[in-house]
XYZ file of C-alpha atoms in Angstrom:
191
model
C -17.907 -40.131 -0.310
C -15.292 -37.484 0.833
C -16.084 -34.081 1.370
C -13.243 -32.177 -0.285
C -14.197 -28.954 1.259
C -13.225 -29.860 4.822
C -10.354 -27.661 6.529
C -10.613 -26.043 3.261
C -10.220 -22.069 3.784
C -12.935 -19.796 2.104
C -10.310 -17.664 0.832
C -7.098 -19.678 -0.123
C -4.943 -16.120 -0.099
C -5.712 -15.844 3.669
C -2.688 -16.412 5.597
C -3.059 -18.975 8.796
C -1.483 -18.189 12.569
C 1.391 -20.568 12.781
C 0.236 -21.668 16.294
C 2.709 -19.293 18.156
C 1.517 -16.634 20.246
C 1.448 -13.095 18.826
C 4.011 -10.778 18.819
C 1.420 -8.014 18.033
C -0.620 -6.144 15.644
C -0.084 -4.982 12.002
C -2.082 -2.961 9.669
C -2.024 -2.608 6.645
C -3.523 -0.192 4.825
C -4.432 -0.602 0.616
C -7.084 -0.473 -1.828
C -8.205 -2.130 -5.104
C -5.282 -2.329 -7.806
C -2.691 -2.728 -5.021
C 0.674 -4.427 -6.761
C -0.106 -8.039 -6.174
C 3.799 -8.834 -4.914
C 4.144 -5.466 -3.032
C 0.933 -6.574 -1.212
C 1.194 -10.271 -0.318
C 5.216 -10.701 -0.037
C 4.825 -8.721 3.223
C 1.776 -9.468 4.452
C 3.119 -13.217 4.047
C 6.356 -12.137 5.758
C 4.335 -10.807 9.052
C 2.455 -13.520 10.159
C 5.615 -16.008 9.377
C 7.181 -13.896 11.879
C 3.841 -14.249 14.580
C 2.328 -10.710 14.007
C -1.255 -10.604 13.322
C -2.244 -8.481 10.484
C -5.002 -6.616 9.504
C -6.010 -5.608 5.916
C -7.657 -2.255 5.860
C -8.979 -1.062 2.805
C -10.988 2.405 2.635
C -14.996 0.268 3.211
C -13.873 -3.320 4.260
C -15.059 -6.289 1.884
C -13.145 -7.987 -1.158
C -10.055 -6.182 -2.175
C -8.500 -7.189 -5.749
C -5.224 -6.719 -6.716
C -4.213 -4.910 -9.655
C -2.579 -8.377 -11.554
C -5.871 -10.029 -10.035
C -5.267 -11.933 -6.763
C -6.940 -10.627 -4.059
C -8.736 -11.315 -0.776
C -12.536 -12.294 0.023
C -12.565 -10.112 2.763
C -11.116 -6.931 4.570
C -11.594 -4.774 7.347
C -13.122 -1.127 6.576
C -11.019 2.053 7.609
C -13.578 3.285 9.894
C -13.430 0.066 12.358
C -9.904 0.690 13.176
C -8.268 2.178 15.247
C -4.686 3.122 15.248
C -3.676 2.576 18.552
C -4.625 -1.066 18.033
C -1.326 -1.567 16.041
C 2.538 -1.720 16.359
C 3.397 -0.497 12.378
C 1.666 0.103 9.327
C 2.870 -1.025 6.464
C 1.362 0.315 2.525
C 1.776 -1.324 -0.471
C 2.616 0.304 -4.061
C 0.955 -0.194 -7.233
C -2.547 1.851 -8.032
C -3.591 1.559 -4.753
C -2.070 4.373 -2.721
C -3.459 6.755 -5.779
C -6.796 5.880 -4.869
C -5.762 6.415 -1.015
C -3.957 9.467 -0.607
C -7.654 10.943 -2.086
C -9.031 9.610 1.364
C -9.174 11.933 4.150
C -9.631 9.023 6.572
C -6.714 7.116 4.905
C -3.891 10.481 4.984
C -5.584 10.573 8.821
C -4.253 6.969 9.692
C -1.283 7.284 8.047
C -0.648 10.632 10.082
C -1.758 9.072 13.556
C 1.635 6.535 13.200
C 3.647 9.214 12.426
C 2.561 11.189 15.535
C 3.280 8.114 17.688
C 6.446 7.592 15.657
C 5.291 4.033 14.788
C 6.934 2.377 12.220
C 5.134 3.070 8.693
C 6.675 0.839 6.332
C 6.199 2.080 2.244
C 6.622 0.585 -1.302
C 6.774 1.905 -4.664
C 4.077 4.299 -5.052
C 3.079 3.827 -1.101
C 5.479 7.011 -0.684
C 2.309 8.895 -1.990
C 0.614 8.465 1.097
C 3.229 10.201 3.002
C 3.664 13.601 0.590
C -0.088 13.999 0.525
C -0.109 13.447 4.370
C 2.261 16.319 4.498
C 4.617 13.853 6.083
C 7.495 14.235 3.543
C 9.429 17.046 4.442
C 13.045 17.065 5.509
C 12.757 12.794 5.178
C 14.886 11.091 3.150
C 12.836 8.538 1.114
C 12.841 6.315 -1.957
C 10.013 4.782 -3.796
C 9.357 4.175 -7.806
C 11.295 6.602 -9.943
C 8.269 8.261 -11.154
C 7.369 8.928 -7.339
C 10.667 10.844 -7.153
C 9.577 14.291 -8.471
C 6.322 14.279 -6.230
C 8.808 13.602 -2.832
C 10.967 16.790 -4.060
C 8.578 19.248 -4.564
C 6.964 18.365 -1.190
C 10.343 19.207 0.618
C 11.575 15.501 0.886
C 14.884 14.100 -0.238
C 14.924 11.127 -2.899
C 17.709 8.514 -3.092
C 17.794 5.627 -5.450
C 18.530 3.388 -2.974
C 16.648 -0.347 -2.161
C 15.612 0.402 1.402
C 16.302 3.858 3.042
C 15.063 4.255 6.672
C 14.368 7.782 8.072
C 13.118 7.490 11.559
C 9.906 5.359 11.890
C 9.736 5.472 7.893
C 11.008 2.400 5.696
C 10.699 3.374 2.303
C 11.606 0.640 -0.769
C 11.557 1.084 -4.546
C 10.034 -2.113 -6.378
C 9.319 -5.694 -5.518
C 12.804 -6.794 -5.844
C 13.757 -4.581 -2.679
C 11.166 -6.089 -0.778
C 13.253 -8.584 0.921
C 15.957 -5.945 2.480
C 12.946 -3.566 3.260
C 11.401 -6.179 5.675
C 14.931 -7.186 7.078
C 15.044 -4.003 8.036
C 11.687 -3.964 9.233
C 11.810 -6.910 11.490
C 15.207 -5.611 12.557
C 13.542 -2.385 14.112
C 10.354 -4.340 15.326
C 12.476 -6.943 17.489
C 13.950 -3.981 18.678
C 10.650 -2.240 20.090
């Protein structure tokens, strides 16, 4: 009798090294209700390309998406550290509403900033940045009905796919995601 479990993962969602050595650490930072897409097409996209990536969500443990994939397990906000990590990347959906309540959370984002680390942003992941008092002066994009909110805190919206400011990559929906990590992996080869 087979045992059908073998070499089976616990959590099928949870992306495997490819074998290569890393090129480094990525974090990325979300919550329950996270846009499924926004969420996994990058977190896919960095370890195909060797980086090792950590989920953070606000207390570690299962994290499900808002169209109700997910992962078993996370890491918790408080067990990271910021230094550990080469970018941060944070997905749209509901996710970054819950976030940018989380003093913690707007403190992470705001460490990358300071050490002008890439911080790549989706959709409503531009949140994170206005309530971080990181949007000033930047020249952003994000979901449409983000685009009010980056105004009135003193940053410029475009209705553009990707639009890169600095260290900030900023992209509007799913269907952008592919030229916002081109550009992403771009800059990172670059570092």
């Amino acid at each position: 009798m087979a045992d059908t479990a073998i070499n089976r993962p616990a959590d099928n969602r949870v992306a495997l090294p490819t074998g290569e050595p890393s090129r480094g650490r990525i974090a990325m930072l979300t919550a329950d209700r996270v846009e499924d897409v926004e969420f996994f097409y990058p977190y896919y996209r960095f370890v195909e390309a060797g980086y090792d990536v950590d989920v953070i969500t606000p207390s570690g443990g299962e994290l499900t998406a808002y169209r109700g994939m997910g992962l078993q397990q996370t890491t918790a906000l408080a067990d990271v550290d910021p230094g550990d990590y080469l970018m941060l990347y944070v997905p749209g959906g509901l996710a970054p509403t819950a976030l940018r309540e989380n003093a913690a959370a707007l403190d992470f984002v705001r460490a990358f900033a300071v050490a002008d680390k890439p911080v790549g942003l989706v959709c409503h992941g531009p949140q994170m940045l206005v309530s971080a008092g990181l949007a000033e002066g930047r020249r952003l994009t994000s979901w449409y009905e983000v685009s009010s909110e980056i105004e009135a805190a003193g940053g410029i919206w475009v209705n553009e796919p990707v639009v890169q400011d600095g260290s900030f990559f900023t992209a509007r929906k799913p269907g952008d995601l592919p030229a916002e990590m081109h550009k992403i992996m771009e800059h990172l080869a670059q570092r």
